[in-house]
Amino acid sequence: MSIREIITVPDEILKKISKPIEKIGVNEKKLIKDLFETMYNSKGIGLAAVQVGILKRVLVVDVSSKDEEKKPMCFINPTIRKVSDEMAVYEEGCLSIPETFIEIQRPKICEIEYIDIEGKIKIEEFDGLLSTCIQHEINHLDGKLIIDHLSKLKRDLIVKKILKIKKNPDRILV
Ligand code: NI
């Protein structure tokens, strides 16, 4: 296993559409392990393959809290089958958009069809934080980011701010 580098905006790869996985081989299994390790290392609750530069439709999530047992979940080729009319609002961050949180409204409940790590097709319903997290990650597979919910002006400001952070690393004296 290894921790992979997380790609941040404005990298164009984040806007690309990921391709379905046709078979779960050695490379795919290694990718999934690396996604988990990279996500845990960054203290995120979700990560899509595109965020480490791999355009494959796979994502991992774990919304368990710190004092709970880990609940790693992996979704291969996920699609949203149904969503509730009822909406939920969370302030969302993204590992690809450092230091930015945006209030986003999404359907509260979603039904997802996906392939699990053993290659089995599953259909499951998700609610609350897990539902929001999966929808956020599926958006990544379609090249959509949380800043796309904002006006172009606000989006450009955020990207500018992030580029500035990248150019000015923390100054330390040792
Ligand atoms: Ni994200």
Tab-separated table of N, CA and C and ligand atoms in Angstrom:
chain	number	residue	atom	x	y	z
A	1	MET	N	0.844	-1.197	0.000
A	1	MET	CA	0.000	0.000	0.000
A	1	MET	C	0.878	1.246	0.000
A	2	SER	N	0.349	2.272	-0.597
A	2	SER	CA	1.088	3.524	-0.531
A	2	SER	C	0.141	4.711	-0.588
A	3	ILE	N	0.621	5.798	0.004
A	3	ILE	CA	-0.156	7.033	-0.018
A	3	ILE	C	0.147	7.733	-1.338
A	4	ARG	N	-0.906	8.084	-2.057
A	4	ARG	CA	-0.711	8.762	-3.338
A	4	ARG	C	-0.951	10.263	-3.172
A	5	GLU	N	-0.398	11.014	-4.125
A	5	GLU	CA	-0.542	12.466	-4.066
A	5	GLU	C	-1.951	12.871	-4.484
A	6	ILE	N	-2.585	13.732	-3.704
A	6	ILE	CA	-3.933	14.201	-4.041
A	6	ILE	C	-3.828	15.431	-4.939
A	7	ILE	N	-4.519	15.349	-6.066
A	7	ILE	CA	-4.505	16.435	-7.044
A	7	ILE	C	-5.488	17.522	-6.609
A	8	THR	N	-5.066	18.779	-6.737
A	8	THR	CA	-5.936	19.889	-6.321
A	8	THR	C	-6.260	20.796	-7.505
A	9	VAL	N	-7.306	21.617	-7.313
A	9	VAL	CA	-7.684	22.578	-8.352
A	9	VAL	C	-6.541	23.564	-8.552
A	10	PRO	N	-6.345	24.101	-9.732
A	10	PRO	CA	-7.185	23.988	-10.929
A	10	PRO	C	-6.747	22.899	-11.911
A	11	ASP	N	-6.208	21.792	-11.453
A	11	ASP	CA	-5.777	20.729	-12.373
A	11	ASP	C	-6.964	20.262	-13.226
A	12	GLU	N	-6.736	20.262	-14.538
A	12	GLU	CA	-7.829	19.960	-15.488
A	12	GLU	C	-8.344	18.522	-15.369
A	13	ILE	N	-7.514	17.630	-14.836
A	13	ILE	CA	-7.949	16.226	-14.749
A	13	ILE	C	-9.197	16.095	-13.867
A	14	LEU	N	-9.334	16.990	-12.908
A	14	LEU	CA	-10.486	16.937	-11.995
A	14	LEU	C	-11.815	17.197	-12.716
A	15	LYS	N	-11.735	17.760	-13.935
A	15	LYS	CA	-12.954	18.052	-14.710
A	15	LYS	C	-13.304	16.920	-15.675
A	16	LYS	N	-12.430	15.906	-15.745
A	16	LYS	CA	-12.651	14.824	-16.713
A	16	LYS	C	-13.627	13.778	-16.171
A	17	ILE	N	-14.252	13.053	-17.124
A	17	ILE	CA	-15.195	11.997	-16.752
A	17	ILE	C	-14.438	10.680	-16.660
A	18	SER	N	-14.579	10.002	-15.517
A	18	SER	CA	-13.882	8.730	-15.304
A	18	SER	C	-14.564	7.596	-16.064
A	19	LYS	N	-13.763	6.586	-16.403
A	19	LYS	CA	-14.288	5.458	-17.197
A	19	LYS	C	-14.653	4.267	-16.297
A	20	PRO	N	-15.699	3.519	-16.687
A	20	PRO	CA	-16.089	2.355	-15.887
A	20	PRO	C	-14.953	1.334	-15.777
A	21	ILE	N	-14.931	0.611	-14.667
A	21	ILE	CA	-13.964	-0.461	-14.452
A	21	ILE	C	-14.561	-1.735	-15.048
A	22	GLU	N	-13.796	-2.403	-15.897
A	22	GLU	CA	-14.335	-3.606	-16.538
A	22	GLU	C	-14.000	-4.881	-15.776
A	23	LYS	N	-12.825	-4.874	-15.145
A	23	LYS	CA	-12.527	-6.039	-14.306
A	23	LYS	C	-11.718	-5.614	-13.085
A	24	ILE	N	-11.982	-6.302	-11.979
A	24	ILE	CA	-11.297	-5.933	-10.749
A	24	ILE	C	-10.068	-6.829	-10.613
A	25	GLY	N	-8.961	-6.353	-11.152
A	25	GLY	CA	-7.713	-7.121	-11.135
A	25	GLY	C	-6.774	-6.617	-10.055
A	26	VAL	N	-5.533	-7.041	-10.161
A	26	VAL	CA	-4.510	-6.677	-9.164
A	26	VAL	C	-4.350	-5.161	-9.065
A	27	ASN	N	-4.292	-4.498	-10.225
A	27	ASN	CA	-4.093	-3.041	-10.234
A	27	ASN	C	-5.247	-2.302	-9.563
A	28	GLU	N	-6.462	-2.779	-9.835
A	28	GLU	CA	-7.649	-2.129	-9.260
A	28	GLU	C	-7.662	-2.324	-7.741
A	29	LYS	N	-7.307	-3.542	-7.297
A	29	LYS	CA	-7.290	-3.799	-5.853
A	29	LYS	C	-6.242	-2.953	-5.148
A	30	LYS	N	-5.092	-2.790	-5.798
A	30	LYS	CA	-4.026	-1.962	-5.226
A	30	LYS	C	-4.490	-0.511	-5.180
A	31	LEU	N	-5.141	-0.071	-6.262
A	31	LEU	CA	-5.656	1.298	-6.309
A	31	LEU	C	-6.624	1.550	-5.148
A	32	ILE	N	-7.527	0.601	-4.908
A	32	ILE	CA	-8.521	0.756	-3.835
A	32	ILE	C	-7.836	0.830	-2.468
A	33	LYS	N	-6.860	-0.040	-2.232
A	33	LYS	CA	-6.107	0.009	-0.962
A	33	LYS	C	-5.417	1.363	-0.795
A	34	ASP	N	-4.819	1.836	-1.882
A	34	ASP	CA	-4.127	3.132	-1.837
A	34	ASP	C	-5.111	4.273	-1.589
A	35	LEU	N	-6.302	4.170	-2.174
A	35	LEU	CA	-7.315	5.216	-1.967
A	35	LEU	C	-7.678	5.296	-0.480
A	36	PHE	N	-7.883	4.122	0.140
A	36	PHE	CA	-8.191	4.117	1.579
A	36	PHE	C	-7.041	4.734	2.371
A	37	GLU	N	-5.829	4.280	2.086
A	37	GLU	CA	-4.683	4.774	2.854
A	37	GLU	C	-4.518	6.288	2.681
A	38	THR	N	-4.693	6.753	1.447
A	38	THR	CA	-4.553	8.184	1.157
A	38	THR	C	-5.659	8.983	1.854
A	39	MET	N	-6.878	8.447	1.820
A	39	MET	CA	-8.012	9.125	2.465
A	39	MET	C	-7.802	9.220	3.981
A	40	TYR	N	-7.440	8.095	4.618
A	40	TYR	CA	-7.227	8.111	6.074
A	40	TYR	C	-6.076	9.047	6.439
A	41	ASN	N	-5.033	9.026	5.641
A	41	ASN	CA	-3.868	9.863	5.907
A	41	ASN	C	-4.223	11.355	5.865
A	42	SER	N	-5.190	11.713	5.004
A	42	SER	CA	-5.581	13.120	4.852
A	42	SER	C	-6.767	13.479	5.733
A	43	LYS	N	-7.249	12.535	6.530
A	43	LYS	CA	-8.395	12.734	7.409
A	43	LYS	C	-9.659	13.109	6.631
A	44	GLY	N	-9.805	12.559	5.444
A	44	GLY	CA	-11.015	12.784	4.663
A	44	GLY	C	-12.017	11.678	4.934
A	45	ILE	N	-13.270	11.880	4.512
A	45	ILE	CA	-14.277	10.827	4.683
A	45	ILE	C	-14.664	10.207	3.340
A	46	GLY	N	-14.046	10.683	2.265
A	46	GLY	CA	-14.316	10.117	0.951
A	46	GLY	C	-13.210	10.493	-0.015
A	47	LEU	N	-12.981	9.631	-1.005
A	47	LEU	CA	-11.966	9.941	-2.017
A	47	LEU	C	-12.292	9.169	-3.293
A	48	ALA	N	-12.217	9.863	-4.418
A	48	ALA	CA	-12.461	9.228	-5.718
A	48	ALA	C	-11.123	9.056	-6.440
A	49	ALA	N	-11.038	8.031	-7.288
A	49	ALA	CA	-9.768	7.713	-7.959
A	49	ALA	C	-9.217	8.899	-8.748
A	50	VAL	N	-10.112	9.676	-9.365
A	50	VAL	CA	-9.656	10.824	-10.164
A	50	VAL	C	-8.830	11.793	-9.315
A	51	GLN	N	-9.093	11.829	-8.012
A	51	GLN	CA	-8.362	12.755	-7.138
A	51	GLN	C	-6.900	12.342	-6.936
A	52	VAL	N	-6.568	11.100	-7.311
A	52	VAL	CA	-5.149	10.713	-7.325
A	52	VAL	C	-4.691	10.516	-8.774
A	53	GLY	N	-5.467	11.058	-9.703
A	53	GLY	CA	-5.059	11.092	-11.108
A	53	GLY	C	-5.429	9.870	-11.926
A	54	ILE	N	-6.292	9.000	-11.398
A	54	ILE	CA	-6.693	7.797	-12.121
A	54	ILE	C	-8.154	7.938	-12.548
A	55	LEU	N	-8.389	7.935	-13.859
A	55	LEU	CA	-9.752	8.175	-14.356
A	55	LEU	C	-10.564	6.884	-14.418
A	56	LYS	N	-10.753	6.257	-13.278
A	56	LYS	CA	-11.565	5.040	-13.182
A	56	LYS	C	-12.707	5.300	-12.204
A	57	ARG	N	-13.860	4.666	-12.508
A	57	ARG	CA	-15.046	4.956	-11.678
A	57	ARG	C	-15.024	4.117	-10.397
A	58	VAL	N	-14.251	4.574	-9.469
A	58	VAL	CA	-14.196	3.921	-8.155
A	58	VAL	C	-13.978	4.983	-7.079
A	59	LEU	N	-14.637	4.767	-5.948
A	59	LEU	CA	-14.492	5.706	-4.845
A	59	LEU	C	-14.549	4.953	-3.517
A	60	VAL	N	-13.955	5.558	-2.507
A	60	VAL	CA	-14.000	4.972	-1.168
A	60	VAL	C	-14.571	6.002	-0.201
A	61	VAL	N	-15.261	5.519	0.818
A	61	VAL	CA	-15.757	6.400	1.873
A	61	VAL	C	-15.642	5.689	3.232
A	62	ASP	N	-15.559	6.501	4.267
A	62	ASP	CA	-15.659	5.997	5.637
A	62	ASP	C	-16.125	7.164	6.488
A	63	VAL	N	-17.393	7.110	6.901
A	63	VAL	CA	-17.942	8.238	7.665
A	63	VAL	C	-17.989	7.945	9.167
A	64	SER	N	-17.296	6.888	9.597
A	64	SER	CA	-17.289	6.577	11.030
A	64	SER	C	-16.572	7.697	11.785
A	65	SER	N	-17.007	7.933	13.030
A	65	SER	CA	-16.356	8.988	13.807
A	65	SER	C	-15.100	8.431	14.472
A	66	LYS	N	-14.285	9.355	14.995
A	66	LYS	CA	-12.961	9.013	15.522
A	66	LYS	C	-12.968	7.860	16.530
A	67	ASP	N	-13.956	7.894	17.452
A	67	ASP	CA	-13.978	6.895	18.523
A	67	ASP	C	-14.719	5.613	18.123
A	68	GLU	N	-15.214	5.574	16.894
A	68	GLU	CA	-15.904	4.381	16.403
A	68	GLU	C	-14.925	3.474	15.663
A	69	GLU	N	-15.371	2.242	15.439
A	69	GLU	CA	-14.594	1.338	14.604
A	69	GLU	C	-14.643	1.852	13.161
A	70	LYS	N	-13.588	1.636	12.397
A	70	LYS	CA	-13.573	2.078	10.997
A	70	LYS	C	-14.636	1.341	10.187
A	71	LYS	N	-15.256	2.047	9.241
A	71	LYS	CA	-16.245	1.419	8.364
A	71	LYS	C	-15.891	1.688	6.898
A	72	PRO	N	-14.829	1.061	6.417
A	72	PRO	CA	-14.428	1.327	5.033
A	72	PRO	C	-15.444	0.785	4.032
A	73	MET	N	-15.831	1.602	3.052
A	73	MET	CA	-16.759	1.170	2.013
A	73	MET	C	-16.195	1.564	0.655
A	74	CYS	N	-16.342	0.655	-0.292
A	74	CYS	CA	-15.809	0.902	-1.622
A	74	CYS	C	-16.915	0.732	-2.663
A	75	PHE	N	-17.000	1.649	-3.596
A	75	PHE	CA	-18.038	1.622	-4.630
A	75	PHE	C	-17.377	1.631	-6.010
A	76	ILE	N	-17.640	0.584	-6.781
A	76	ILE	CA	-17.096	0.504	-8.138
A	76	ILE	C	-18.249	0.741	-9.122
A	77	ASN	N	-18.004	1.568	-10.117
A	77	ASN	CA	-19.021	1.944	-11.122
A	77	ASN	C	-20.374	2.321	-10.494
A	78	PRO	N	-20.364	3.193	-9.498
A	78	PRO	CA	-21.637	3.525	-8.840
A	78	PRO	C	-22.522	4.409	-9.712
A	79	THR	N	-23.837	4.160	-9.637
A	79	THR	CA	-24.793	5.072	-10.282
A	79	THR	C	-25.913	5.370	-9.293
A	80	ILE	N	-26.448	6.565	-9.413
A	80	ILE	CA	-27.571	6.961	-8.552
A	80	ILE	C	-28.850	6.534	-9.252
A	81	ARG	N	-29.619	5.648	-8.620
A	81	ARG	CA	-30.868	5.155	-9.222
A	81	ARG	C	-32.069	6.019	-8.865
A	82	LYS	N	-32.086	6.460	-7.615
A	82	LYS	CA	-33.235	7.231	-7.126
A	82	LYS	C	-32.760	8.206	-6.065
A	83	VAL	N	-33.438	9.322	-5.962
A	83	VAL	CA	-33.151	10.239	-4.857
A	83	VAL	C	-34.462	10.700	-4.229
A	84	SER	N	-34.381	11.111	-2.958
A	84	SER	CA	-35.575	11.605	-2.260
A	84	SER	C	-35.848	13.049	-2.669
A	85	ASP	N	-37.105	13.476	-2.492
A	85	ASP	CA	-37.432	14.896	-2.691
A	85	ASP	C	-36.884	15.710	-1.526
A	86	GLU	N	-36.863	15.060	-0.377
A	86	GLU	CA	-36.351	15.746	0.809
A	86	GLU	C	-34.863	16.035	0.635
A	87	MET	N	-34.458	17.230	1.024
A	87	MET	CA	-33.067	17.619	0.840
A	87	MET	C	-32.343	17.712	2.194
A	88	ALA	N	-31.027	17.675	2.140
A	88	ALA	CA	-30.205	17.851	3.339
A	88	ALA	C	-29.092	18.838	2.989
A	89	VAL	N	-28.694	19.621	3.974
A	89	VAL	CA	-27.625	20.599	3.740
A	89	VAL	C	-26.436	20.277	4.638
A	90	TYR	N	-25.266	20.231	4.032
A	90	TYR	CA	-24.018	20.085	4.792
A	90	TYR	C	-23.041	21.142	4.301
A	91	GLU	N	-22.134	21.520	5.169
A	91	GLU	CA	-21.028	22.363	4.738
A	91	GLU	C	-19.941	21.398	4.274
A	92	GLU	N	-19.689	21.363	2.981
A	92	GLU	CA	-18.791	20.354	2.423
A	92	GLU	C	-17.409	20.920	2.124
A	93	GLY	N	-16.424	20.111	2.418
A	93	GLY	CA	-15.071	20.416	2.007
A	93	GLY	C	-14.660	19.364	0.998
A	94	CYS	N	-13.468	19.503	0.435
A	94	CYS	CA	-13.009	18.540	-0.567
A	94	CYS	C	-11.488	18.483	-0.491
A	95	LEU	N	-10.930	17.280	-0.505
A	95	LEU	CA	-9.467	17.144	-0.411
A	95	LEU	C	-8.770	17.774	-1.621
A	96	SER	N	-9.499	17.982	-2.708
A	96	SER	CA	-8.912	18.602	-3.902
A	96	SER	C	-9.066	20.124	-3.912
A	97	ILE	N	-9.744	20.661	-2.883
A	97	ILE	CA	-9.942	22.115	-2.793
A	97	ILE	C	-9.604	22.550	-1.367
A	98	PRO	N	-8.307	22.711	-1.075
A	98	PRO	CA	-7.891	22.960	0.309
A	98	PRO	C	-8.552	24.193	0.932
A	99	GLU	N	-8.805	24.092	2.230
A	99	GLU	CA	-9.260	25.229	3.053
A	99	GLU	C	-10.512	25.916	2.528
A	100	THR	N	-11.418	25.153	1.950
A	100	THR	CA	-12.644	25.734	1.405
A	100	THR	C	-13.837	24.887	1.845
A	101	PHE	N	-14.838	25.548	2.400
A	101	PHE	CA	-16.066	24.840	2.771
A	101	PHE	C	-17.256	25.559	2.167
A	102	ILE	N	-18.147	24.795	1.550
A	102	ILE	CA	-19.294	25.387	0.866
A	102	ILE	C	-20.554	24.656	1.306
A	103	GLU	N	-21.575	25.444	1.641
A	103	GLU	CA	-22.858	24.860	2.016
A	103	GLU	C	-23.545	24.334	0.760
A	104	ILE	N	-23.853	23.055	0.756
A	104	ILE	CA	-24.463	22.456	-0.433
A	104	ILE	C	-25.690	21.640	-0.052
A	105	GLN	N	-26.735	21.833	-0.853
A	105	GLN	CA	-27.983	21.107	-0.634
A	105	GLN	C	-28.046	19.945	-1.622
A	106	ARG	N	-28.284	18.745	-1.095
A	106	ARG	CA	-28.412	17.556	-1.951
A	106	ARG	C	-29.597	16.740	-1.454
A	107	PRO	N	-30.099	15.820	-2.299
A	107	PRO	CA	-31.154	14.926	-1.819
A	107	PRO	C	-30.688	14.182	-0.557
A	108	LYS	N	-31.609	14.081	0.419
A	108	LYS	CA	-31.245	13.479	1.706
A	108	LYS	C	-30.954	11.981	1.572
A	109	ILE	N	-31.781	11.297	0.765
A	109	ILE	CA	-31.625	9.846	0.611
A	109	ILE	C	-31.318	9.535	-0.852
A	110	CYS	N	-30.433	8.575	-1.068
A	110	CYS	CA	-30.180	8.153	-2.450
A	110	CYS	C	-30.065	6.630	-2.510
A	111	GLU	N	-30.486	6.094	-3.648
A	111	GLU	CA	-30.345	4.653	-3.878
A	111	GLU	C	-29.241	4.465	-4.913
A	112	ILE	N	-28.256	3.670	-4.545
A	112	ILE	CA	-27.060	3.519	-5.381
A	112	ILE	C	-26.925	2.074	-5.857
A	113	GLU	N	-26.656	1.923	-7.148
A	113	GLU	CA	-26.274	0.610	-7.679
A	113	GLU	C	-24.767	0.650	-7.909
A	114	TYR	N	-24.083	-0.370	-7.447
A	114	TYR	CA	-22.629	-0.382	-7.594
A	114	TYR	C	-22.107	-1.815	-7.563
A	115	ILE	N	-20.826	-1.947	-7.832
A	115	ILE	CA	-20.169	-3.252	-7.745
A	115	ILE	C	-19.253	-3.207	-6.531
A	116	ASP	N	-19.306	-4.242	-5.715
A	116	ASP	CA	-18.434	-4.239	-4.536
A	116	ASP	C	-17.079	-4.859	-4.888
A	117	ILE	N	-16.204	-4.884	-3.908
A	117	ILE	CA	-14.820	-5.330	-4.125
A	117	ILE	C	-14.738	-6.790	-4.607
A	118	GLU	N	-15.790	-7.572	-4.272
A	118	GLU	CA	-15.824	-8.976	-4.727
A	118	GLU	C	-16.433	-9.117	-6.120
A	119	GLY	N	-16.852	-8.009	-6.690
A	119	GLY	CA	-17.419	-8.045	-8.037
A	119	GLY	C	-18.922	-8.273	-8.064
A	120	LYS	N	-19.555	-8.200	-6.894
A	120	LYS	CA	-21.010	-8.401	-6.828
A	120	LYS	C	-21.758	-7.085	-7.054
A	121	ILE	N	-22.870	-7.193	-7.816
A	121	ILE	CA	-23.707	-6.004	-8.021
A	121	ILE	C	-24.589	-5.802	-6.799
A	122	LYS	N	-24.644	-4.594	-6.306
A	122	LYS	CA	-25.452	-4.288	-5.122
A	122	LYS	C	-26.328	-3.071	-5.379
A	123	ILE	N	-27.488	-3.072	-4.729
A	123	ILE	CA	-28.353	-1.891	-4.737
A	123	ILE	C	-28.669	-1.574	-3.285
A	124	GLU	N	-28.309	-0.387	-2.862
A	124	GLU	CA	-28.511	-0.032	-1.456
A	124	GLU	C	-28.968	1.413	-1.333
A	125	GLU	N	-29.678	1.682	-0.225
A	125	GLU	CA	-30.137	3.029	0.039
A	125	GLU	C	-29.281	3.658	1.131
A	126	PHE	N	-28.949	4.916	0.953
A	126	PHE	CA	-28.121	5.614	1.933
A	126	PHE	C	-28.797	6.905	2.367
A	127	ASP	N	-28.528	7.286	3.605
A	127	ASP	CA	-29.185	8.447	4.203
A	127	ASP	C	-28.132	9.286	4.925
A	128	GLY	N	-28.478	10.539	5.180
A	128	GLY	CA	-27.649	11.398	6.028
A	128	GLY	C	-26.270	11.671	5.456
A	129	LEU	N	-25.288	11.717	6.344
A	129	LEU	CA	-23.914	12.062	5.950
A	129	LEU	C	-23.375	11.119	4.868
A	130	LEU	N	-23.664	9.825	5.020
A	130	LEU	CA	-23.170	8.843	4.048
A	130	LEU	C	-23.741	9.125	2.651
A	131	SER	N	-25.024	9.460	2.595
A	131	SER	CA	-25.676	9.788	1.326
A	131	SER	C	-25.004	10.994	0.666
A	132	THR	N	-24.782	12.042	1.451
A	132	THR	CA	-24.138	13.253	0.920
A	132	THR	C	-22.728	12.953	0.435
A	133	CYS	N	-22.003	12.181	1.246
A	133	CYS	CA	-20.615	11.864	0.913
A	133	CYS	C	-20.532	11.075	-0.410
A	134	ILE	N	-21.391	10.084	-0.573
A	134	ILE	CA	-21.375	9.280	-1.803
A	134	ILE	C	-21.745	10.147	-3.013
A	135	GLN	N	-22.747	11.008	-2.844
A	135	GLN	CA	-23.133	11.882	-3.961
A	135	GLN	C	-21.984	12.822	-4.347
A	136	HIS	N	-21.286	13.352	-3.341
A	136	HIS	CA	-20.122	14.218	-3.586
A	136	HIS	C	-19.068	13.456	-4.403
A	137	GLU	N	-18.799	12.207	-3.991
A	137	GLU	CA	-17.760	11.418	-4.674
A	137	GLU	C	-18.194	11.010	-6.091
A	138	ILE	N	-19.469	10.678	-6.265
A	138	ILE	CA	-19.942	10.333	-7.619
A	138	ILE	C	-19.819	11.564	-8.533
A	139	ASN	N	-20.072	12.744	-7.991
A	139	ASN	CA	-19.853	13.974	-8.770
A	139	ASN	C	-18.407	14.040	-9.283
A	140	HIS	N	-17.440	13.653	-8.431
A	140	HIS	CA	-16.029	13.646	-8.861
A	140	HIS	C	-15.850	12.764	-10.098
A	141	LEU	N	-16.525	11.602	-10.130
A	141	LEU	CA	-16.365	10.682	-11.262
A	141	LEU	C	-16.891	11.308	-12.555
A	142	ASP	N	-17.778	12.296	-12.410
A	142	ASP	CA	-18.318	13.003	-13.571
A	142	ASP	C	-17.676	14.374	-13.768
A	143	GLY	N	-16.553	14.588	-13.113
A	143	GLY	CA	-15.803	15.833	-13.297
A	143	GLY	C	-16.426	17.047	-12.642
A	144	LYS	N	-17.304	16.804	-11.660
A	144	LYS	CA	-17.989	17.940	-11.000
A	144	LYS	C	-17.443	18.148	-9.597
A	145	LEU	N	-17.188	19.404	-9.259
A	145	LEU	CA	-16.635	19.762	-7.958
A	145	LEU	C	-17.611	20.646	-7.193
A	146	ILE	N	-17.398	20.737	-5.871
A	146	ILE	CA	-18.318	21.563	-5.065
A	146	ILE	C	-18.271	23.030	-5.499
A	147	ILE	N	-17.133	23.498	-6.024
A	147	ILE	CA	-17.072	24.905	-6.449
A	147	ILE	C	-17.912	25.149	-7.703
A	148	ASP	N	-18.319	24.082	-8.394
A	148	ASP	CA	-19.199	24.251	-9.559
A	148	ASP	C	-20.612	24.669	-9.152
A	149	HIS	N	-20.907	24.571	-7.851
A	149	HIS	CA	-22.204	25.051	-7.350
A	149	HIS	C	-22.201	26.571	-7.183
A	150	LEU	N	-21.036	27.194	-7.337
A	150	LEU	CA	-20.916	28.638	-7.123
A	150	LEU	C	-20.888	29.399	-8.450
A	151	SER	N	-21.009	30.731	-8.365
A	151	SER	CA	-20.881	31.566	-9.564
A	151	SER	C	-19.427	31.526	-10.029
A	152	LYS	N	-19.203	31.874	-11.291
A	152	LYS	CA	-17.847	31.844	-11.851
A	152	LYS	C	-16.923	32.784	-11.055
A	153	LEU	N	-17.468	33.910	-10.673
A	153	LEU	CA	-16.682	34.904	-9.943
A	153	LEU	C	-16.150	34.317	-8.629
A	154	LYS	N	-17.057	33.704	-7.863
A	154	LYS	CA	-16.651	33.114	-6.578
A	154	LYS	C	-15.680	31.966	-6.794
A	155	ARG	N	-15.956	31.161	-7.835
A	155	ARG	CA	-15.110	30.003	-8.142
A	155	ARG	C	-13.687	30.464	-8.457
A	156	ASP	N	-13.573	31.509	-9.292
A	156	ASP	CA	-12.260	32.027	-9.670
A	156	ASP	C	-11.504	32.545	-8.449
A	157	LEU	N	-12.232	33.175	-7.528
A	157	LEU	CA	-11.590	33.701	-6.317
A	157	LEU	C	-10.999	32.571	-5.483
A	158	ILE	N	-11.754	31.473	-5.368
A	158	ILE	CA	-11.289	30.333	-4.578
A	158	ILE	C	-10.044	29.711	-5.226
A	159	VAL	N	-10.084	29.544	-6.548
A	159	VAL	CA	-8.935	28.954	-7.249
A	159	VAL	C	-7.701	29.845	-7.084
A	160	LYS	N	-7.910	31.166	-7.173
A	160	LYS	CA	-6.807	32.116	-6.989
A	160	LYS	C	-6.197	31.965	-5.603
A	161	LYS	N	-7.064	31.861	-4.599
A	161	LYS	CA	-6.612	31.730	-3.211
A	161	LYS	C	-5.778	30.448	-3.048
A	162	ILE	N	-6.242	29.343	-3.678
A	162	ILE	CA	-5.542	28.066	-3.548
A	162	ILE	C	-4.190	28.112	-4.258
A	163	LEU	N	-4.141	28.758	-5.410
A	163	LEU	CA	-2.872	28.892	-6.129
A	163	LEU	C	-1.871	29.688	-5.284
A	164	LYS	N	-2.367	30.689	-4.565
A	164	LYS	CA	-1.521	31.505	-3.709
A	164	LYS	C	-0.959	30.650	-2.559
A	165	ILE	N	-1.827	29.796	-1.980
A	165	ILE	CA	-1.366	28.908	-0.899
A	165	ILE	C	-0.259	27.993	-1.425
A	166	LYS	N	-0.475	27.456	-2.649
A	166	LYS	CA	0.519	26.551	-3.239
A	166	LYS	C	1.855	27.247	-3.434
A	167	LYS	N	1.801	28.539	-3.846
A	167	LYS	CA	3.025	29.283	-4.131
A	167	LYS	C	3.744	29.727	-2.868
A	168	ASN	N	3.012	29.877	-1.781
A	168	ASN	CA	3.601	30.373	-0.535
A	168	ASN	C	3.546	29.307	0.551
A	169	PRO	N	4.469	28.381	0.551
A	169	PRO	CA	4.455	27.382	1.605
A	169	PRO	C	4.709	28.025	2.963
A	170	ASP	N	4.314	27.368	4.009
A	170	ASP	CA	4.545	27.904	5.364
A	170	ASP	C	6.031	28.136	5.584
A	171	ARG	N	6.332	29.260	6.187
A	171	ARG	CA	7.739	29.573	6.468
A	171	ARG	C	8.091	29.004	7.846
A	172	ILE	N	9.156	28.221	7.896
A	172	ILE	CA	9.558	27.677	9.194
A	172	ILE	C	11.020	27.994	9.469
A	173	LEU	N	11.366	27.991	10.720
A	173	LEU	CA	12.732	28.274	11.151
A	173	LEU	C	13.152	27.126	12.053
A	174	VAL	N	14.137	26.376	11.609
A	174	VAL	CA	14.506	25.205	12.431
A	174	VAL	C	16.001	25.180	12.726
B	1	NI	NI	-14.144	15.981	-2.992
